[in-house]
């Protein structure tokens, strides 16, 4: 164990940063991420032997803001579709949700909005919410084994600015119409 | 200038959350007659059994995907004139090109705003009132 996390000797760690998702059927893979107010959904189909993780933050999240929610739905859809594309079945998907911490008091609780969105998405889509850890006021380091569905987390010291910097280190541009074809 | 309320829409997506988002956007634009389907087969049934002017469909779906639905609609004479807007992901250029071959009217890249949804619909029907 290292700092409460399992050593990854012999395994293939894959770090998932904000705005990305990763899906694998490699039984030796372990997906890792660091979360502040962002949320990661860890999903797997135990029968198909495929699983994955995303890492997202609702941009400009405000309660009920439709355009913000669209980005969250898109992040979840990318993960779900990638799993379905690798042989998973929607009705067998098991989901663990992590993150959504409130790092800075006094501002809008972006973490709670992210967490609430993720829970609502899983509920509305009828997916099996089998565990995880949401909200609180500490960042988290997550390890997820898609092969077994096992997940471990370690709470990180409350260094809000540092966590925010880590989460936003490689921000993905908003996937709008960039690169779109001009056919119409 | 067609009134949005006079256009009947079928929204086809296997994700209930996405269907709700599209429905909400359409309602904001004044659409009233909005039906939903969770896969391509159910979408085709909706189009075959009720008046439909516009289909807004995802691509990745079980049973019958968006391209299959588009092809089915274009091959059924009574419904072949139904307008069809495909919802796509960022990296689906090849899909869009295939959809164009099958007669798609427009496409919308996710995630999209209500303004973008309006723009795509107006590109097919003209300015909405």
PDB file of C-alpha atoms in Angstrom, chain A:
ATOM      1  CA  UNK A   1       0.000   0.000   0.000  1.00  0.00           C
ATOM      2  CA  UNK A   2       1.164   3.503  -0.774  1.00  0.00           C
ATOM      3  CA  UNK A   3      -0.623   6.288   1.071  1.00  0.00           C
ATOM      4  CA  UNK A   4      -3.700   4.088   1.390  1.00  0.00           C
ATOM      5  CA  UNK A   5      -3.634   3.175  -2.275  1.00  0.00           C
ATOM      6  CA  UNK A   6      -2.525  -0.143  -3.642  1.00  0.00           C
ATOM      7  CA  UNK A   7       0.842  -0.414  -5.339  1.00  0.00           C
ATOM      8  CA  UNK A   8       0.390  -0.908  -9.026  1.00  0.00           C
ATOM      9  CA  UNK A   9       3.358  -3.202  -9.674  1.00  0.00           C
ATOM     10  CA  UNK A  10       2.623  -5.381 -12.675  1.00  0.00           C
ATOM     11  CA  UNK A  11      -0.517  -3.478 -13.501  1.00  0.00           C
ATOM     12  CA  UNK A  12      -1.022  -0.930 -16.243  1.00  0.00           C
ATOM     13  CA  UNK A  13      -2.030   2.412 -14.693  1.00  0.00           C
ATOM     14  CA  UNK A  14      -3.876   4.820 -16.966  1.00  0.00           C
ATOM     15  CA  UNK A  15      -4.516   8.352 -15.721  1.00  0.00           C
ATOM     16  CA  UNK A  16      -7.764   9.960 -16.824  1.00  0.00           C
ATOM     17  CA  UNK A  17      -7.757  13.768 -16.839  1.00  0.00           C
ATOM     18  CA  UNK A  18     -10.609  16.226 -16.967  1.00  0.00           C
ATOM     19  CA  UNK A  19     -12.589  16.100 -20.173  1.00  0.00           C
ATOM     20  CA  UNK A  20     -11.448  12.610 -21.081  1.00  0.00           C
ATOM     21  CA  UNK A  21     -12.720   9.087 -20.753  1.00  0.00           C
ATOM     22  CA  UNK A  22     -10.999   5.733 -21.104  1.00  0.00           C
ATOM     23  CA  UNK A  23     -12.461   2.305 -21.770  1.00  0.00           C
ATOM     24  CA  UNK A  24     -10.573  -0.979 -21.681  1.00  0.00           C
ATOM     25  CA  UNK A  25     -11.001  -4.718 -21.564  1.00  0.00           C
ATOM     26  CA  UNK A  26      -7.446  -5.196 -20.284  1.00  0.00           C
ATOM     27  CA  UNK A  27      -7.672  -7.138 -16.994  1.00  0.00           C
ATOM     28  CA  UNK A  28      -4.304  -5.685 -15.969  1.00  0.00           C
ATOM     29  CA  UNK A  29      -5.430  -2.091 -16.360  1.00  0.00           C
ATOM     30  CA  UNK A  30      -6.105   0.225 -13.453  1.00  0.00           C
ATOM     31  CA  UNK A  31      -7.625   3.633 -14.109  1.00  0.00           C
ATOM     32  CA  UNK A  32      -6.562   6.505 -11.890  1.00  0.00           C
ATOM     33  CA  UNK A  33      -7.601  10.098 -11.459  1.00  0.00           C
ATOM     34  CA  UNK A  34      -7.450  13.025  -9.029  1.00  0.00           C
ATOM     35  CA  UNK A  35     -10.722  14.725  -8.252  1.00  0.00           C
ATOM     36  CA  UNK A  36     -11.676  17.965  -6.576  1.00  0.00           C
ATOM     37  CA  UNK A  37     -15.081  19.295  -7.502  1.00  0.00           C
ATOM     38  CA  UNK A  38     -15.063  17.220 -10.702  1.00  0.00           C
ATOM     39  CA  UNK A  39     -16.827  13.879 -10.860  1.00  0.00           C
ATOM     40  CA  UNK A  40     -15.683  10.565 -12.307  1.00  0.00           C
ATOM     41  CA  UNK A  41     -18.085   7.835 -13.286  1.00  0.00           C
ATOM     42  CA  UNK A  42     -16.523   4.371 -13.158  1.00  0.00           C
ATOM     43  CA  UNK A  43     -18.556   1.914 -15.188  1.00  0.00           C
ATOM     44  CA  UNK A  44     -18.220  -1.712 -16.127  1.00  0.00           C
ATOM     45  CA  UNK A  45     -20.109  -4.615 -17.607  1.00  0.00           C
ATOM     46  CA  UNK A  46     -18.925  -7.600 -15.562  1.00  0.00           C
ATOM     47  CA  UNK A  47     -20.108 -10.096 -18.163  1.00  0.00           C
ATOM     48  CA  UNK A  48     -18.493  -8.432 -21.159  1.00  0.00           C
ATOM     49  CA  UNK A  49     -15.324  -7.764 -19.155  1.00  0.00           C
ATOM     50  CA  UNK A  50     -15.109  -4.154 -20.223  1.00  0.00           C
ATOM     51  CA  UNK A  51     -15.041  -1.041 -18.093  1.00  0.00           C
ATOM     52  CA  UNK A  52     -14.020   2.574 -18.075  1.00  0.00           C
ATOM     53  CA  UNK A  53     -13.854   5.931 -16.369  1.00  0.00           C
ATOM     54  CA  UNK A  54     -14.603   9.520 -17.290  1.00  0.00           C
ATOM     55  CA  UNK A  55     -13.727  12.781 -15.536  1.00  0.00           C
ATOM     56  CA  UNK A  56     -15.873  15.822 -16.055  1.00  0.00           C
ATOM     57  CA  UNK A  57     -16.859  19.200 -14.715  1.00  0.00           C
ATOM     58  CA  UNK A  58     -20.043  20.940 -15.736  1.00  0.00           C
ATOM     59  CA  UNK A  59     -18.806  24.182 -17.311  1.00  0.00           C
ATOM     60  CA  UNK A  60     -20.211  27.227 -15.557  1.00  0.00           C
ATOM     61  CA  UNK A  61     -22.435  24.931 -13.553  1.00  0.00           C
ATOM     62  CA  UNK A  62     -25.515  26.600 -12.175  1.00  0.00           C
ATOM     63  CA  UNK A  63     -28.664  24.878 -10.949  1.00  0.00           C
ATOM     64  CA  UNK A  64     -30.930  24.102 -13.860  1.00  0.00           C
ATOM     65  CA  UNK A  65     -28.654  25.551 -16.527  1.00  0.00           C
ATOM     66  CA  UNK A  66     -29.551  23.484 -19.538  1.00  0.00           C
ATOM     67  CA  UNK A  67     -26.499  24.149 -21.691  1.00  0.00           C
ATOM     68  CA  UNK A  68     -24.221  23.216 -18.804  1.00  0.00           C
ATOM     69  CA  UNK A  69     -26.092  19.961 -18.254  1.00  0.00           C
ATOM     70  CA  UNK A  70     -25.723  19.149 -21.943  1.00  0.00           C
ATOM     71  CA  UNK A  71     -21.952  18.949 -21.492  1.00  0.00           C
ATOM     72  CA  UNK A  72     -22.391  16.567 -18.575  1.00  0.00           C
ATOM     73  CA  UNK A  73     -24.792  14.396 -20.517  1.00  0.00           C
ATOM     74  CA  UNK A  74     -22.333  14.344 -23.393  1.00  0.00           C
ATOM     75  CA  UNK A  75     -19.481  13.261 -21.086  1.00  0.00           C
ATOM     76  CA  UNK A  76     -21.576  10.425 -19.714  1.00  0.00           C
ATOM     77  CA  UNK A  77     -22.818   9.443 -23.145  1.00  0.00           C
ATOM     78  CA  UNK A  78     -19.285   9.208 -24.520  1.00  0.00           C
ATOM     79  CA  UNK A  79     -18.384   6.730 -21.780  1.00  0.00           C
ATOM     80  CA  UNK A  80     -21.587   4.708 -22.122  1.00  0.00           C
ATOM     81  CA  UNK A  81     -21.304   4.550 -25.914  1.00  0.00           C
ATOM     82  CA  UNK A  82     -17.638   3.564 -25.757  1.00  0.00           C
ATOM     83  CA  UNK A  83     -18.572   0.700 -23.425  1.00  0.00           C
ATOM     84  CA  UNK A  84     -21.482  -0.387 -25.611  1.00  0.00           C
ATOM     85  CA  UNK A  85     -19.143  -0.270 -28.594  1.00  0.00           C
ATOM     86  CA  UNK A  86     -16.864  -2.755 -26.820  1.00  0.00           C
ATOM     87  CA  UNK A  87     -19.646  -5.248 -26.217  1.00  0.00           C
ATOM     88  CA  UNK A  88     -21.173  -3.986 -22.967  1.00  0.00           C
ATOM     89  CA  UNK A  89     -24.926  -4.037 -22.444  1.00  0.00           C
ATOM     90  CA  UNK A  90     -26.621  -1.032 -20.923  1.00  0.00           C
ATOM     91  CA  UNK A  91     -28.743  -3.106 -18.523  1.00  0.00           C
ATOM     92  CA  UNK A  92     -25.617  -4.749 -17.080  1.00  0.00           C
ATOM     93  CA  UNK A  93     -23.638  -1.566 -16.480  1.00  0.00           C
ATOM     94  CA  UNK A  94     -22.509  -1.050 -12.887  1.00  0.00           C
ATOM     95  CA  UNK A  95     -21.614   2.505 -11.916  1.00  0.00           C
ATOM     96  CA  UNK A  96     -19.528   3.977  -9.125  1.00  0.00           C
ATOM     97  CA  UNK A  97     -19.441   7.756  -8.750  1.00  0.00           C
ATOM     98  CA  UNK A  98     -16.628   9.708  -7.114  1.00  0.00           C
ATOM     99  CA  UNK A  99     -15.800  13.340  -6.517  1.00  0.00           C
ATOM    100  CA  UNK A 100     -17.930  16.459  -6.298  1.00  0.00           C
ATOM    101  CA  UNK A 101     -16.113  17.956  -3.304  1.00  0.00           C
ATOM    102  CA  UNK A 102     -16.677  21.492  -2.084  1.00  0.00           C
ATOM    103  CA  UNK A 103     -13.158  22.856  -2.172  1.00  0.00           C
ATOM    104  CA  UNK A 104     -13.856  26.512  -1.467  1.00  0.00           C
ATOM    105  CA  UNK A 105     -16.501  27.639   0.985  1.00  0.00           C
ATOM    106  CA  UNK A 106     -18.544  30.698   0.167  1.00  0.00           C
ATOM    107  CA  UNK A 107     -18.669  30.179  -3.571  1.00  0.00           C
ATOM    108  CA  UNK A 108     -21.274  28.212  -5.502  1.00  0.00           C
ATOM    109  CA  UNK A 109     -20.946  24.572  -4.520  1.00  0.00           C
ATOM    110  CA  UNK A 110     -19.889  23.383  -7.966  1.00  0.00           C
ATOM    111  CA  UNK A 111     -18.973  19.960  -6.552  1.00  0.00           C
ATOM    112  CA  UNK A 112     -22.501  19.371  -5.289  1.00  0.00           C
ATOM    113  CA  UNK A 113     -23.917  20.378  -8.674  1.00  0.00           C
ATOM    114  CA  UNK A 114     -21.609  17.923 -10.426  1.00  0.00           C
ATOM    115  CA  UNK A 115     -22.437  15.165  -7.934  1.00  0.00           C
ATOM    116  CA  UNK A 116     -26.159  15.814  -8.177  1.00  0.00           C
ATOM    117  CA  UNK A 117     -26.026  15.772 -11.950  1.00  0.00           C
ATOM    118  CA  UNK A 118     -24.164  12.432 -11.999  1.00  0.00           C
ATOM    119  CA  UNK A 119     -26.575  10.793  -9.549  1.00  0.00           C
ATOM    120  CA  UNK A 120     -29.574  12.059 -11.481  1.00  0.00           C
ATOM    121  CA  UNK A 121     -28.125  10.855 -14.780  1.00  0.00           C
ATOM    122  CA  UNK A 122     -27.536   7.345 -13.412  1.00  0.00           C
ATOM    123  CA  UNK A 123     -31.027   7.256 -11.903  1.00  0.00           C
ATOM    124  CA  UNK A 124     -32.801   8.506 -15.019  1.00  0.00           C
ATOM    125  CA  UNK A 125     -30.919   6.150 -17.308  1.00  0.00           C
ATOM    126  CA  UNK A 126     -31.754   3.187 -15.072  1.00  0.00           C
ATOM    127  CA  UNK A 127     -28.107   2.266 -14.540  1.00  0.00           C
ATOM    128  CA  UNK A 128     -27.032   0.329 -11.446  1.00  0.00           C
ATOM    129  CA  UNK A 129     -25.429   2.708  -8.950  1.00  0.00           C
ATOM    130  CA  UNK A 130     -23.356   0.261  -6.923  1.00  0.00           C
ATOM    131  CA  UNK A 131     -21.136   2.582  -4.912  1.00  0.00           C
ATOM    132  CA  UNK A 132     -18.648   5.389  -4.811  1.00  0.00           C
ATOM    133  CA  UNK A 133     -18.057   8.496  -2.744  1.00  0.00           C
ATOM    134  CA  UNK A 134     -19.451  11.940  -3.523  1.00  0.00           C
ATOM    135  CA  UNK A 135     -19.319  15.433  -1.980  1.00  0.00           C
ATOM    136  CA  UNK A 136     -17.412  16.274   1.194  1.00  0.00           C
ATOM    137  CA  UNK A 137     -14.749  18.963   1.340  1.00  0.00           C
ATOM    138  CA  UNK A 138     -11.594  17.062   0.357  1.00  0.00           C
ATOM    139  CA  UNK A 139     -10.095  16.119  -2.952  1.00  0.00           C
ATOM    140  CA  UNK A 140      -9.697  12.457  -3.789  1.00  0.00           C
ATOM    141  CA  UNK A 141      -7.211  10.215  -5.526  1.00  0.00           C
ATOM    142  CA  UNK A 142      -9.068   7.314  -7.159  1.00  0.00           C
ATOM    143  CA  UNK A 143      -7.942   3.927  -8.431  1.00  0.00           C
ATOM    144  CA  UNK A 144     -10.431   1.785 -10.356  1.00  0.00           C
ATOM    145  CA  UNK A 145      -9.949  -1.732 -11.639  1.00  0.00           C
ATOM    146  CA  UNK A 146     -12.455  -2.148 -14.495  1.00  0.00           C
ATOM    147  CA  UNK A 147     -11.805  -5.867 -14.611  1.00  0.00           C
ATOM    148  CA  UNK A 148     -13.051  -6.484 -11.074  1.00  0.00           C
ATOM    149  CA  UNK A 149     -14.979  -3.308 -10.382  1.00  0.00           C
ATOM    150  CA  UNK A 150     -12.863  -2.649  -7.298  1.00  0.00           C
ATOM    151  CA  UNK A 151     -12.196   0.970  -6.444  1.00  0.00           C
ATOM    152  CA  UNK A 152     -10.021   2.664  -3.840  1.00  0.00           C
ATOM    153  CA  UNK A 153      -9.865   6.259  -2.814  1.00  0.00           C
ATOM    154  CA  UNK A 154      -7.623   8.374  -0.656  1.00  0.00           C
ATOM    155  CA  UNK A 155      -8.706  11.779   0.566  1.00  0.00           C
ATOM    156  CA  UNK A 156      -6.134  14.432  -0.188  1.00  0.00           C
ATOM    157  CA  UNK A 157      -5.045  17.286   2.059  1.00  0.00           C
ATOM    158  CA  UNK A 158      -7.251  20.335   1.724  1.00  0.00           C
ATOM    159  CA  UNK A 159      -5.190  22.370  -0.696  1.00  0.00           C
ATOM    160  CA  UNK A 160      -7.962  23.740  -2.814  1.00  0.00           C
ATOM    161  CA  UNK A 161      -5.889  25.872  -5.168  1.00  0.00           C
ATOM    162  CA  UNK A 162      -3.459  23.052  -5.855  1.00  0.00           C
ATOM    163  CA  UNK A 163      -6.282  20.609  -6.589  1.00  0.00           C
ATOM    164  CA  UNK A 164      -8.026  23.050  -8.868  1.00  0.00           C
ATOM    165  CA  UNK A 165      -4.751  23.542 -10.720  1.00  0.00           C
ATOM    166  CA  UNK A 166      -4.333  19.774 -11.124  1.00  0.00           C
ATOM    167  CA  UNK A 167      -7.885  19.328 -12.358  1.00  0.00           C
ATOM    168  CA  UNK A 168      -7.597  22.121 -14.865  1.00  0.00           C
ATOM    169  CA  UNK A 169      -4.056  21.370 -15.981  1.00  0.00           C
ATOM    170  CA  UNK A 170      -5.122  20.045 -19.357  1.00  0.00           C
ATOM    171  CA  UNK A 171      -8.494  21.637 -19.976  1.00  0.00           C
ATOM    172  CA  UNK A 172     -10.292  20.380 -23.012  1.00  0.00           C
ATOM    173  CA  UNK A 173     -11.852  23.006 -25.242  1.00  0.00           C
ATOM    174  CA  UNK A 174     -15.603  22.927 -25.373  1.00  0.00           C
ATOM    175  CA  UNK A 175     -16.453  20.464 -28.125  1.00  0.00           C
ATOM    176  CA  UNK A 176     -18.633  22.709 -30.187  1.00  0.00           C
ATOM    177  CA  UNK A 177     -18.798  22.796 -33.964  1.00  0.00           C
ATOM    178  CA  UNK A 178     -15.033  22.953 -34.384  1.00  0.00           C
ATOM    179  CA  UNK A 179     -13.792  20.750 -37.163  1.00  0.00           C
ATOM    180  CA  UNK A 180     -17.314  20.142 -38.316  1.00  0.00           C
ATOM    181  CA  UNK A 181     -17.996  19.424 -41.918  1.00  0.00           C
ATOM    182  CA  UNK A 182     -19.602  22.107 -44.006  1.00  0.00           C
ATOM    183  CA  UNK A 183     -22.098  20.063 -45.941  1.00  0.00           C
ATOM    184  CA  UNK A 184     -25.306  22.046 -45.561  1.00  0.00           C
TER     185      UNK A 184
END
